[in-house]
Short mmCIF file of C-alpha atoms in Angstrom, two decimals:
data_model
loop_
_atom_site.label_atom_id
_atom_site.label_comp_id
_atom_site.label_asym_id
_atom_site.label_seq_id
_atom_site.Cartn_x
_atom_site.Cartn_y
_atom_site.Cartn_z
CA UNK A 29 0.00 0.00 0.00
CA UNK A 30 1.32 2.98 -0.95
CA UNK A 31 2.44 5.74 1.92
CA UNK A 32 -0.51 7.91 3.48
CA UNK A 33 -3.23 5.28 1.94
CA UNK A 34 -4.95 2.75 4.09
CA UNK A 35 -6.87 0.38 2.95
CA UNK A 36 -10.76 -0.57 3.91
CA UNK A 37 -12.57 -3.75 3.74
CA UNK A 38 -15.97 -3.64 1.14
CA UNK A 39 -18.56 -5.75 0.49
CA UNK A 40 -19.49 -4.74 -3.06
CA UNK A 41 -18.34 -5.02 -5.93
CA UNK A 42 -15.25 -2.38 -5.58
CA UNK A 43 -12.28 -2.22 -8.25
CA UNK A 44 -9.13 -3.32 -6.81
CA UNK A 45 -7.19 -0.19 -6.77
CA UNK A 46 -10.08 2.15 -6.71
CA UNK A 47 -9.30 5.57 -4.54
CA UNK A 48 -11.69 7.69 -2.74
CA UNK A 49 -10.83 10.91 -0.52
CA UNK A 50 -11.51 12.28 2.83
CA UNK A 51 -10.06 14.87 4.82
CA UNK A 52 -7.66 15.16 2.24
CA UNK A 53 -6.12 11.35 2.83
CA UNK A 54 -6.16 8.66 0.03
CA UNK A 55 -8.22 5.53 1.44
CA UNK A 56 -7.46 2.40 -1.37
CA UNK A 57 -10.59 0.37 -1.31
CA UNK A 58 -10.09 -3.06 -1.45
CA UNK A 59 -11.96 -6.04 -1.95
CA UNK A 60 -12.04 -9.06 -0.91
CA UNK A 61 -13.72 -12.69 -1.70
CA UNK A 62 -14.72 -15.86 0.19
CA UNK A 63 -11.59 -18.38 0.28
CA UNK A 64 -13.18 -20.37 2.60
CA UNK A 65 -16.24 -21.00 5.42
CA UNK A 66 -14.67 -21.98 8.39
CA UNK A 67 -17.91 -22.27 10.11
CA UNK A 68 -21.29 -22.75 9.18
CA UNK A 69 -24.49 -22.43 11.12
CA UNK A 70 -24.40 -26.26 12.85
CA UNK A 71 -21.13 -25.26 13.92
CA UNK A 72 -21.87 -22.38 15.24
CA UNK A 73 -24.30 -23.53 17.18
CA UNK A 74 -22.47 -26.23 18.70
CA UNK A 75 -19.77 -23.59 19.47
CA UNK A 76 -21.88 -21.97 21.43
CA UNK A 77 -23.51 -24.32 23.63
CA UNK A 78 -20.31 -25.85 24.55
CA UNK A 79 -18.95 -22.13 25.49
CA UNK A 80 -21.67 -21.96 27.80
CA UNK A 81 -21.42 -25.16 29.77
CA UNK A 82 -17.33 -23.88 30.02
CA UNK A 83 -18.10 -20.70 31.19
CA UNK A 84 -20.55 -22.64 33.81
CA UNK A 85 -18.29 -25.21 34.31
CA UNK A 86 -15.26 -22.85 35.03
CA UNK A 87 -17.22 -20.47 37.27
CA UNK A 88 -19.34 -23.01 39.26
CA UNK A 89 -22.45 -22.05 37.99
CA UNK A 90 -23.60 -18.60 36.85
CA UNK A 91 -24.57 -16.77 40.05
CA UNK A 92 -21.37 -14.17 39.87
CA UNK A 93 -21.33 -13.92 35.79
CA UNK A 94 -22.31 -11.24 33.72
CA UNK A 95 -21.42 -11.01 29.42
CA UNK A 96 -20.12 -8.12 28.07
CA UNK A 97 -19.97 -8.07 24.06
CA UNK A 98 -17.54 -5.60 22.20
CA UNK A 99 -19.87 -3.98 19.65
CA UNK A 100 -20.88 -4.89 17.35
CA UNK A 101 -20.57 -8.71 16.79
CA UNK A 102 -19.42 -9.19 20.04
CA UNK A 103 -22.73 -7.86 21.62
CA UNK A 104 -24.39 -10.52 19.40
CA UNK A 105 -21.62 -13.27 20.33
CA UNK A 106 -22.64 -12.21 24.25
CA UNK A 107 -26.29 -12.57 24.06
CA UNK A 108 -26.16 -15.61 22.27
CA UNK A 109 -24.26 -17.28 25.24
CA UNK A 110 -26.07 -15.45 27.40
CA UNK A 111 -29.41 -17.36 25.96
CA UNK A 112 -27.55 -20.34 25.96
CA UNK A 113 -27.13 -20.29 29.75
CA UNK A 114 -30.39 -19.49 30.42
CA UNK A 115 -31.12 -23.07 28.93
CA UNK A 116 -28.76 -24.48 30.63
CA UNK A 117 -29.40 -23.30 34.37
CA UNK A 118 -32.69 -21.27 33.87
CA UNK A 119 -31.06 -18.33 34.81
CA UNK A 120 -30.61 -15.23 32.53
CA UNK A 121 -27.09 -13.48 33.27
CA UNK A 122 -26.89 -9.68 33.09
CA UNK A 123 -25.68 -9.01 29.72
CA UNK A 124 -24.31 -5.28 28.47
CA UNK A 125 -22.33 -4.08 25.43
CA UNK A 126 -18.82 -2.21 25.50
CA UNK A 127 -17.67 0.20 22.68
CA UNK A 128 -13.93 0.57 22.31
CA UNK A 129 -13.88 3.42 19.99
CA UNK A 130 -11.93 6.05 22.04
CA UNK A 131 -10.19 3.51 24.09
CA UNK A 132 -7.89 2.08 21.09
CA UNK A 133 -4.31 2.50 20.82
CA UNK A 134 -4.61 3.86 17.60
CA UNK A 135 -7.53 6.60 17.70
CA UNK A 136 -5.77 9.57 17.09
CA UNK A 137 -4.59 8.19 13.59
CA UNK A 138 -7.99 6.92 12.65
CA UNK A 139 -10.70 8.46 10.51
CA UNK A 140 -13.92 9.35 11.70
CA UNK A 141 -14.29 6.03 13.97
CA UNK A 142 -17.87 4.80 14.17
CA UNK A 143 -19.01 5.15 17.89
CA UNK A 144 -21.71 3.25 19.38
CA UNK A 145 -23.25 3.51 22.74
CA UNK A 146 -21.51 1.57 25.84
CA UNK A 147 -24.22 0.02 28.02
CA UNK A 148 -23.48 -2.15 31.12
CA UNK A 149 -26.42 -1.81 33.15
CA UNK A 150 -24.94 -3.86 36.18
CA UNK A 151 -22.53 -3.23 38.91
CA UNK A 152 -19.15 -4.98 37.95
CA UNK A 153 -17.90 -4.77 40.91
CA UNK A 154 -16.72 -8.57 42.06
CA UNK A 155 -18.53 -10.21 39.09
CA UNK A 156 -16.53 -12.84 37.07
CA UNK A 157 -16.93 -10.60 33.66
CA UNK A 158 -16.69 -12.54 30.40
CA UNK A 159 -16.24 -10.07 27.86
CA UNK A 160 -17.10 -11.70 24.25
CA UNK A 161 -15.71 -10.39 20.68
CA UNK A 162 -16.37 -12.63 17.59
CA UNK A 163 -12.60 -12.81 16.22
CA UNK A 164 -9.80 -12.88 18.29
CA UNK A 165 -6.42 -11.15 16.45
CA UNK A 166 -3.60 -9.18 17.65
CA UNK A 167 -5.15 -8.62 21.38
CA UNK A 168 -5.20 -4.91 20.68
CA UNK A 169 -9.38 -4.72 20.64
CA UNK A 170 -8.99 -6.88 23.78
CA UNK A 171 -6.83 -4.53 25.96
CA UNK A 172 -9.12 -1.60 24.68
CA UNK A 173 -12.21 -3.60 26.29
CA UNK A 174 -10.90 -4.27 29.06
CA UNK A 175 -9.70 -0.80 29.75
CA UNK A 176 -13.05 0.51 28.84
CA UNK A 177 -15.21 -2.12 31.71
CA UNK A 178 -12.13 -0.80 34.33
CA UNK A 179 -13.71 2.33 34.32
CA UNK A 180 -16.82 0.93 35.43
CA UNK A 181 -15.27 -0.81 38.27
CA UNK A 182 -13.19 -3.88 39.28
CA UNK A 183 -14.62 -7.13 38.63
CA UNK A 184 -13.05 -10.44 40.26
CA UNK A 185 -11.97 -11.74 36.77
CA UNK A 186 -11.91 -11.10 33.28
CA UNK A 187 -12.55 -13.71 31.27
CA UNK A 188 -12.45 -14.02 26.96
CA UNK A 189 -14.91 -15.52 25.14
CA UNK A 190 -13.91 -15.79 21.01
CA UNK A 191 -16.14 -17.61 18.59
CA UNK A 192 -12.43 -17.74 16.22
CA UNK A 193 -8.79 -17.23 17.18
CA UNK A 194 -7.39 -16.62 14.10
CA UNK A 195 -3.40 -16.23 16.11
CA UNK A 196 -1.00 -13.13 15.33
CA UNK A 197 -0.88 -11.82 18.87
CA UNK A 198 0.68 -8.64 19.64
CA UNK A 199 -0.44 -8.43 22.80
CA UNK A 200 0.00 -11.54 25.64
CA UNK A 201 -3.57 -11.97 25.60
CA UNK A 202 -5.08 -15.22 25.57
CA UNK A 203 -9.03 -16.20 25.29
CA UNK A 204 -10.33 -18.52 28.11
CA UNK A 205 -12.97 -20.11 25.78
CA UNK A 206 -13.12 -20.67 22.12
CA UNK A 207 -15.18 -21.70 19.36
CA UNK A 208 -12.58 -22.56 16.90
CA UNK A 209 -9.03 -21.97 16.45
CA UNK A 210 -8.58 -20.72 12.44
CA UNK A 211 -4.83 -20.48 10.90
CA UNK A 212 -4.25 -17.73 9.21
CA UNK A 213 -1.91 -15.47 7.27
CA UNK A 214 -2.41 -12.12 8.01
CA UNK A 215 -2.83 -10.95 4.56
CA UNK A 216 -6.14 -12.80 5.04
CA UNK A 217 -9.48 -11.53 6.91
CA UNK A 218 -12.22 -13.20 9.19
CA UNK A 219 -15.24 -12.50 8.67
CA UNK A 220 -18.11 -13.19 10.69
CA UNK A 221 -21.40 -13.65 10.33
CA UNK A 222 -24.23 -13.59 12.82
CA UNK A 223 -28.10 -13.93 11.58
CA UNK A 224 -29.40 -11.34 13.88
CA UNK A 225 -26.74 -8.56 11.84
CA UNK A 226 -26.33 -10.18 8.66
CA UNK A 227 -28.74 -12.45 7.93
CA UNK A 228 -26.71 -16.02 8.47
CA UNK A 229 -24.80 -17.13 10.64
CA UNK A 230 -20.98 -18.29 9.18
CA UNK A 231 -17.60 -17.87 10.19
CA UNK A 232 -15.09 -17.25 7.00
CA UNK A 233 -11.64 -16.52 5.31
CA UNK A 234 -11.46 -13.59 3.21
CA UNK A 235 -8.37 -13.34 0.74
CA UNK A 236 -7.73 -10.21 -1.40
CA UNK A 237 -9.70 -10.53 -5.08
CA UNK A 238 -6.91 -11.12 -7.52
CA UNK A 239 -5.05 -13.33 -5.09
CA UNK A 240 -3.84 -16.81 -6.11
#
């Protein structure tokens, strides 16, 4: 990529190559295509119900737990679980949503981040917090979260909840549960899908178009 470009993932059908402006910065849109589905909707859904009896399993039942999802998959990832659970033990966990917009590492050199509304209606204080995200990379979104829910309080733990680790860590953050662990290189992209956002639920690599 050349210097003061940066590239953006689109769903349409997008020239490779093709430059828009903004703010007086060159943004090369690229696109990508489907090189593989990792995960389909039986998987999935099997993921997630054996997530749930870890997270019960690990915490001895639900009665300190509460989800947090990093918008916006993540917030579907957590109330997923949090259904799940419910099943399980009857029980419906507090649930709330975390955006990490102003708490990344790399804000100032972003453009125009899209901000959504944090919402964690529930005292963290001494609650085992499992704070869900549907893709697992370099740990950066991770520390963000986590530095975001601080300022709410101090919960007992912190625990990670991924539906994939794709690897390329940055950061020595691990997750506690997963759904599946997906090599990749990291001129690829995961992509996932969740029916209540996008219509279906899969899991997928993304290559660049053009790519052999």
């Amino acid at each position: 990529m050349p210097p003061g470009e940066e590239a953006f993932f689109v769903s349409g059908p997008v020239e490779r190559g093709a430059i828009t402006r903004d703010g007086g910065r060159r943004i090369a849109a690229v696109e990508y295509r489907t090189k593989a589905v990792v995960m389909d909707t039986e998987a999935i859904d099997r993921a997630l119900t054996r997530i749930a009896h870890e997270i019960l399993e690990a915490n001895k039942g639900c009665s300190e737990i509460a989800l947090v999802g990093i918008v916006t998959r993540g917030s579907e990832l957590a109330e997923r679980l949090a259904e799940r659970i419910e099943r399980i033990e009857g029980v419906r966990v507090p649930v709330g949503r975390v955006d990490i917009s102003f708490y990344r590492d790399d804000v100032a050199t972003r453009l125009s981040p899209e901000v959504h509304r944090t919402d964690i209606p529930f005292d963290v204080e001494g609650r085992h917090i499992v704070l869900a995200d549907d893709v697992l990379y370099t740990g950066r979104t991770i520390r963000a979260a986590m530095d975001a829910i601080m300022d709410y309080g101090r919960p007992h733990s912190v625990q990670l909840a991924v539906l994939v680790d794709r690897g390329h860590r940055e950061l020595p953050i691990r997750a506690d549960y997963v759904g599946k662990n997906v090599p990749t290189s990291r001129k690829e992209r995961v992509r996932v899908r969740f029916a209540g956002v996008d219509g279906a639920d899969a899991a997928e690599i993304l290559e660049e178009a053009g790519a052999s």
